[in-house]
Short mmCIF file of C-alpha atoms and ligand atoms in Angstrom, two decimals:
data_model
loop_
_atom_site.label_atom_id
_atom_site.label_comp_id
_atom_site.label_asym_id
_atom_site.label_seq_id
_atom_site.Cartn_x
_atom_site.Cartn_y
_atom_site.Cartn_z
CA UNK A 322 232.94 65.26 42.90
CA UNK A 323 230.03 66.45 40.52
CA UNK A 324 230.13 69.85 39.83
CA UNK A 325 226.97 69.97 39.73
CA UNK A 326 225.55 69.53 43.11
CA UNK A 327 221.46 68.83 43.61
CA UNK A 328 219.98 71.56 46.08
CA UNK A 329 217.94 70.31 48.64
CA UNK A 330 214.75 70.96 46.96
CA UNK A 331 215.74 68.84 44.07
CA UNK A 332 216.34 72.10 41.52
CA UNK A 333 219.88 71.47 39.95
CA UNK A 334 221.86 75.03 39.55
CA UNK A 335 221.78 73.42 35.90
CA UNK A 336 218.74 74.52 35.27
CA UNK A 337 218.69 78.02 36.43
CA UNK A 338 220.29 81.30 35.53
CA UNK A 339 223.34 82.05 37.46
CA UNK A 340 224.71 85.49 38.71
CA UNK A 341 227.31 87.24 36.79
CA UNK A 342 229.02 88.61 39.67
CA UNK A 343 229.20 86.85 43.22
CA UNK A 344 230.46 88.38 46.40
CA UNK A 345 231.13 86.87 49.60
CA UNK A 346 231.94 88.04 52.49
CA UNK A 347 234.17 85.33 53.90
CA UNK A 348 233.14 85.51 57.76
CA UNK A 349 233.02 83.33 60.89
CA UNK A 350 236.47 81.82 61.44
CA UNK A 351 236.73 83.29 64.65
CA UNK A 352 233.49 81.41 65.80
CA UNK A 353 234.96 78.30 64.11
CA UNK A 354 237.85 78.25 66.06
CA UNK A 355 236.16 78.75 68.88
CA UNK A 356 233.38 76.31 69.30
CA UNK A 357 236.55 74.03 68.51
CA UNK A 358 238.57 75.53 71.25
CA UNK A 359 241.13 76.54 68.75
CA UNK A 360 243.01 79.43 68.13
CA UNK A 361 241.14 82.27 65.82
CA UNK A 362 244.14 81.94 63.79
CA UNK A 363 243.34 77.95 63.14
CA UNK A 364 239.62 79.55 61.81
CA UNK A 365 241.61 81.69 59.13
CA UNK A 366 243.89 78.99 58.32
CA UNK A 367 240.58 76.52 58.00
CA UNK A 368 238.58 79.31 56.13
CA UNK A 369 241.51 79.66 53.94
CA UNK A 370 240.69 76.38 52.51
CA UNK A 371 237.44 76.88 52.02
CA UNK A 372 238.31 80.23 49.90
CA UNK A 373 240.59 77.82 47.49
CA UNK A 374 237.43 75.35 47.23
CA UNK A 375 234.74 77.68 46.62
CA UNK A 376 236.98 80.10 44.30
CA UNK A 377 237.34 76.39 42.43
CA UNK A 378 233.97 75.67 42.09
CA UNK A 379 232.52 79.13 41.05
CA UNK A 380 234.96 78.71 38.07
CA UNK A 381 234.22 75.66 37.19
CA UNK A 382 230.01 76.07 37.52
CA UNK A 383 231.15 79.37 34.77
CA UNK A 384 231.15 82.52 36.99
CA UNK A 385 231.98 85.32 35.72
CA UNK A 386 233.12 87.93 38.60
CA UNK A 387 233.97 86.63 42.01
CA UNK A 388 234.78 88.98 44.87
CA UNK A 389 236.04 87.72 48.07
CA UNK A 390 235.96 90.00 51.33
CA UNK A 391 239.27 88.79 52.73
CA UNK A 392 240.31 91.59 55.36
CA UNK A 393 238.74 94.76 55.65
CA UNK A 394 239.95 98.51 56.32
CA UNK A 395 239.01 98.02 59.74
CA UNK A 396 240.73 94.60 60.60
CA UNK A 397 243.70 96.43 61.61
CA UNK A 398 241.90 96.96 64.98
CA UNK A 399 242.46 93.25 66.12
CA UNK A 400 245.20 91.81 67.64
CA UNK A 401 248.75 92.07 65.89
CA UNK A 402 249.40 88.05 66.20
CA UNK A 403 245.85 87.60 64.16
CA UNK A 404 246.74 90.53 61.44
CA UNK A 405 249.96 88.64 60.72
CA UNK A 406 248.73 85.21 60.54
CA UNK A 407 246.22 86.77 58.28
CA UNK A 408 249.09 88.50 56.10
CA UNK A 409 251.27 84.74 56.45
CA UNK A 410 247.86 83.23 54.10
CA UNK A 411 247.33 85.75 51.98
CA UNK A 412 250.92 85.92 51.04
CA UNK A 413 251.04 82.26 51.19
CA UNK A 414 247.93 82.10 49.04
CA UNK A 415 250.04 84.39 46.62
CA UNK A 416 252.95 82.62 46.15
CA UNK A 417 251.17 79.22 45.55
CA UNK A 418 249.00 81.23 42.79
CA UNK A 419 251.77 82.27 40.84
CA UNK A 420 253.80 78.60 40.89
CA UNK A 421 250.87 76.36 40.69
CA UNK A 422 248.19 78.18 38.68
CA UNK A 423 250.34 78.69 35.49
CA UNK A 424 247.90 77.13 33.31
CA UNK A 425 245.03 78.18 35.57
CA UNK A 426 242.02 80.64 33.83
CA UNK A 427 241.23 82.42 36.66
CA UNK A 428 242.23 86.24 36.23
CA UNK A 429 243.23 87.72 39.73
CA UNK A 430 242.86 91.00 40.88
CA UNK A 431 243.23 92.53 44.35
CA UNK A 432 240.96 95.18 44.96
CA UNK A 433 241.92 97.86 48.60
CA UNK A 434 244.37 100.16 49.21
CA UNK A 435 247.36 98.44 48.40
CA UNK A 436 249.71 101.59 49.43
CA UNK A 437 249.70 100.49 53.07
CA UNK A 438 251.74 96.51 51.71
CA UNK A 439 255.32 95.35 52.00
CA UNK A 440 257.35 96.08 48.80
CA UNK A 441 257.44 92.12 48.71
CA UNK A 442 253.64 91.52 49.28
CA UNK A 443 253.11 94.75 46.47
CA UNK A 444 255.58 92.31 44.12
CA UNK A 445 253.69 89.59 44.57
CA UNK A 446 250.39 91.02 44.52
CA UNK A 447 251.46 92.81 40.57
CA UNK A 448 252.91 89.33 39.65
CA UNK A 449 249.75 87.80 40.46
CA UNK A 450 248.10 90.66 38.28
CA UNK A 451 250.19 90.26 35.48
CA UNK A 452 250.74 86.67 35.03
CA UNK A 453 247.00 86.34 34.70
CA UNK A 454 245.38 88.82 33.08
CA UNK A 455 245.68 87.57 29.57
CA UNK A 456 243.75 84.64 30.75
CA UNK A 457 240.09 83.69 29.84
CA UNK A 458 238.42 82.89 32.68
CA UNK A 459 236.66 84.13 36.00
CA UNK A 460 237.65 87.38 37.05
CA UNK A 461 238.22 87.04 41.13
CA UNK A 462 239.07 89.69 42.99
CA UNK A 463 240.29 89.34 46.12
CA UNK A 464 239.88 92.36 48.89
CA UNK A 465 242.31 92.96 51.18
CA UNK A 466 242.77 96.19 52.89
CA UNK A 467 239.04 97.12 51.26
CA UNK A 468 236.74 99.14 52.35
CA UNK A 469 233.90 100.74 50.48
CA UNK A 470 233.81 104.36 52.03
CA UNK A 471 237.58 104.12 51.85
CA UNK A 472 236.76 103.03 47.88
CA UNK A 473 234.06 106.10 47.55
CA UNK A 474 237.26 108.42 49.28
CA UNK A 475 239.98 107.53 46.41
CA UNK A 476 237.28 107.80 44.19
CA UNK A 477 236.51 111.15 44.91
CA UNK A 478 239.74 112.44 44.93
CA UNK A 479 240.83 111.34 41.80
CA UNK A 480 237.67 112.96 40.04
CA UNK A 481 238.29 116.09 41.58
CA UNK A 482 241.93 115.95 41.18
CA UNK A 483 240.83 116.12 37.65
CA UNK A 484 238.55 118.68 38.05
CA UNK A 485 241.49 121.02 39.64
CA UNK A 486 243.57 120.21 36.43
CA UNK A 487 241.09 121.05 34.00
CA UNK A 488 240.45 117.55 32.85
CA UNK A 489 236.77 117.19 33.91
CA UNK A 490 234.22 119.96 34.81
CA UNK A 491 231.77 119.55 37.88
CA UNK A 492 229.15 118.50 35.52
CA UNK A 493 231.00 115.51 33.98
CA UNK A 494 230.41 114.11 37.40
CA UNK A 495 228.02 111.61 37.42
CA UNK A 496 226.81 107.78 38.41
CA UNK A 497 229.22 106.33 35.34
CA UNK A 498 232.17 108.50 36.67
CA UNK A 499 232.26 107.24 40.13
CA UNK A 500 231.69 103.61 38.81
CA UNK A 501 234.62 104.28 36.60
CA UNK A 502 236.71 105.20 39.39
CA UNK A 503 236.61 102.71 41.72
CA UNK A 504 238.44 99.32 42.23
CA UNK A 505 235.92 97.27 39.98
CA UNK A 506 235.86 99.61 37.14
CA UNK A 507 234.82 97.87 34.25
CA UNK A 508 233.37 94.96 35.92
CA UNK A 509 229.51 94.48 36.24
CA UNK A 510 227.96 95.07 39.98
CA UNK A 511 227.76 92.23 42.01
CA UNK A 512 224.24 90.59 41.55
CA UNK A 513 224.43 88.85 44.68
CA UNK A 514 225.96 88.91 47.87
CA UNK A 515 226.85 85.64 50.50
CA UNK A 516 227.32 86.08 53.85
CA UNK A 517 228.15 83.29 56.10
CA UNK A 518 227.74 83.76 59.56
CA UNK A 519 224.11 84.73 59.92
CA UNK A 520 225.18 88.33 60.67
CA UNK A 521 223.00 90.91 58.89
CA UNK A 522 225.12 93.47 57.91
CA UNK A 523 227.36 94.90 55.26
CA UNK A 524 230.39 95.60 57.11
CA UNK A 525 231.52 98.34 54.17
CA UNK A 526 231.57 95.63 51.40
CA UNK A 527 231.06 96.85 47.92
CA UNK A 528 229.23 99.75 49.15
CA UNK A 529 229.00 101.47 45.70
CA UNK A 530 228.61 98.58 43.74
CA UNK A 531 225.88 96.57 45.97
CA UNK A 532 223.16 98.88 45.38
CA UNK A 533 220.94 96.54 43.79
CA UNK A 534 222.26 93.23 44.55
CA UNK A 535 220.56 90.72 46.52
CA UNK A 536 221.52 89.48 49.30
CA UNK A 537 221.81 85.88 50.97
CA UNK A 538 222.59 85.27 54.60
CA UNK A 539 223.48 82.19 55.72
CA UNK A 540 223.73 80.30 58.86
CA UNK A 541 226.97 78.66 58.70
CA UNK A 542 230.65 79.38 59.36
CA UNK A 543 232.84 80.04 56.76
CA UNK A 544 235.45 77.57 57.35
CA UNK A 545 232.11 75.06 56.99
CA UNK A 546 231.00 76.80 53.98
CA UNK A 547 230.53 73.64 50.49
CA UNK A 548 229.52 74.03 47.30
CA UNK A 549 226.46 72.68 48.52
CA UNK A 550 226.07 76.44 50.42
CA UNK A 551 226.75 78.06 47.40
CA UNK A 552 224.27 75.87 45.59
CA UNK A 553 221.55 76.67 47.64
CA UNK A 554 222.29 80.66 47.48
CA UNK A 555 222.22 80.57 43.71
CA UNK A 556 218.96 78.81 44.41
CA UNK A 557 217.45 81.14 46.06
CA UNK A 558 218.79 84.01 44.04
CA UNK A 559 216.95 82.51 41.05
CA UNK A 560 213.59 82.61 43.18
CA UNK A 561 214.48 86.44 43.47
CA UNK A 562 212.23 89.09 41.76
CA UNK A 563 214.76 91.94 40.91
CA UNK A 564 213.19 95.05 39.99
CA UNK A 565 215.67 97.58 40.09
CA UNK A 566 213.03 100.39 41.53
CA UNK A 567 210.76 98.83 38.20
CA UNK A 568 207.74 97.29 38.78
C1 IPE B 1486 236.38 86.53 58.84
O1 IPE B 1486 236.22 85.82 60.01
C2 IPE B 1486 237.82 86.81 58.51
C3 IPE B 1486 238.21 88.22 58.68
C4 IPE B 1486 237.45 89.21 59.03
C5 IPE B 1486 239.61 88.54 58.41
P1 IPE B 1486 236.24 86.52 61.43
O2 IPE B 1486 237.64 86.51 61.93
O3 IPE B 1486 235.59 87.84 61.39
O4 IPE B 1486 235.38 85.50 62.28
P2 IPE B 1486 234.32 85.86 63.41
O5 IPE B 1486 233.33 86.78 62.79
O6 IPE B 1486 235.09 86.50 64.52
O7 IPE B 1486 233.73 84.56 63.78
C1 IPE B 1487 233.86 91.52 57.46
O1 IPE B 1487 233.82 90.75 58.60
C2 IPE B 1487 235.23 91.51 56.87
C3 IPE B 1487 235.65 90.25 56.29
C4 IPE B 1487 235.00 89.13 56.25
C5 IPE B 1487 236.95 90.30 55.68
P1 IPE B 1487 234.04 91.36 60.06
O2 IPE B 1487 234.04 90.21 60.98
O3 IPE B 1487 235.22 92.25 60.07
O4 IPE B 1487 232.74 92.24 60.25
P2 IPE B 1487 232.01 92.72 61.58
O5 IPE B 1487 233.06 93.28 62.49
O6 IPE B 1487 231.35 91.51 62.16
O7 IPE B 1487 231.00 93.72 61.13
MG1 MG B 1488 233.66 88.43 61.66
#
């Protein structure tokens, strides 16, 4: 397959300037399932795949920061049998990352509160960390357990924990700081943000971080989601005029 793919309107992504930093917000598999009279579970299993494709092609097309919304802080309200199928991926997901990718350039992070894991998902979760970090490639984080108030929360804490010892004063305590302190420290903010699905909302993604990104909402499932999708969102990103409260 060519990696690069030709947009409808004929514009190649070769010829425009690509995001930095891409989030998606990997949603729909429920609907998938269901217009397929399918378990929801057979939607994550499906959108799954299309995670390993797209993660693929972003690397390959020379992204830089890729942030998946796998399962959120508030996920935990669905049913048990759908958490743990969920859980079964991402561990299997894990586990195929650290056998198969050894010569892979993708560095993988997990961003969310990891406290709440299995000491065997928590292994393989640092193994993933560590076996790749030396590498040169896209950074892709992958959120599990995130939430962005829950982000802003830690956050918080640790500044003022360092407040109460001494470390920082009150006025040390700015924009930089909290940016510092959160999951993506380091990284660049997202410049643009997918969602599949058609629904308009955030759902507590990148909260902190999404402040000036753009955002693309798109009508299709995720588990139907091709680099022909993600194509046509750097497309239209490129149309964007971005003027960060500027004129
Ligand atoms: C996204 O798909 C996956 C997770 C939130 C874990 P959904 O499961 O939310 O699919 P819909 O939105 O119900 O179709
Ligand atoms: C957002 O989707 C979370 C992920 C895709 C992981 P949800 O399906 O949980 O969001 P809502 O409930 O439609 O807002
Ligand atoms: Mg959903």
């Amino acid at each position: 397959m060519a990696i690069f793919n030709k947009a409808k309107d004929n514009i190649s992504i070769k010829d425009i300037e690509l995001p930095e930093h891409i989030g998606i917000i990997m949603d729909g598999n429920g609907r998938w399932a269901k217009k397929r009279g399918l378990p929801r579970t057979a939607g994550h299993t499906a959108g799954a795949q299309t995670f390993r494709k797209i993660a693929r092609y972003c690397s390959d097309i020379g992204i830089k920061y890729l942030t998946v919304y796998a399962f959120s802080t508030e996920n935990w309200k669905r049913p048990k049998e759908e958490v743990n199928a969920i859980m079964k991926l991402f561990k299997e997901y894990m586990i195929e990352a650290i056998n198969d990718f050894q010569d892979d350039s993708i560095v993988v992070k997990f961003i969310g509160d990891r406290s709440v894991f299995s000491p065997d998902m928590l292994e393989l979760i640092e193994r993933n960390e560590q076996d790749s970090k030396d590498r040169d490639g896209m950074v892709l984080n992958i959120a599990m357990n995130y939430g962005g108030r829950d982000e802003i929360v830690h956050a918080v804490r640790n500044i003022a924990q360092d407040v109460k010892e001494g470390i920082l004063s009150v006025d040390d305590i700015d924009a930089q700081l909290i940016s510092d302190n959160i999951y993506t420290a380091t990284q660049p903010d997202p410049d643009l943000i997918i969602r599949p699905s058609g629904e308009y909302r955030t759902s507590n993604f990148l909260l902190w971080q999404s402040a000036y990104a753009e955002y693309c909402i798109m009508d299709v499932l995720w588990p139907d989601f091709k680099s022909e999708h993600l194509d046509k969102a750097l497309i239209e990103f490129a149309k964007r005029n971005r003027r960060f409260g500027g004129i």
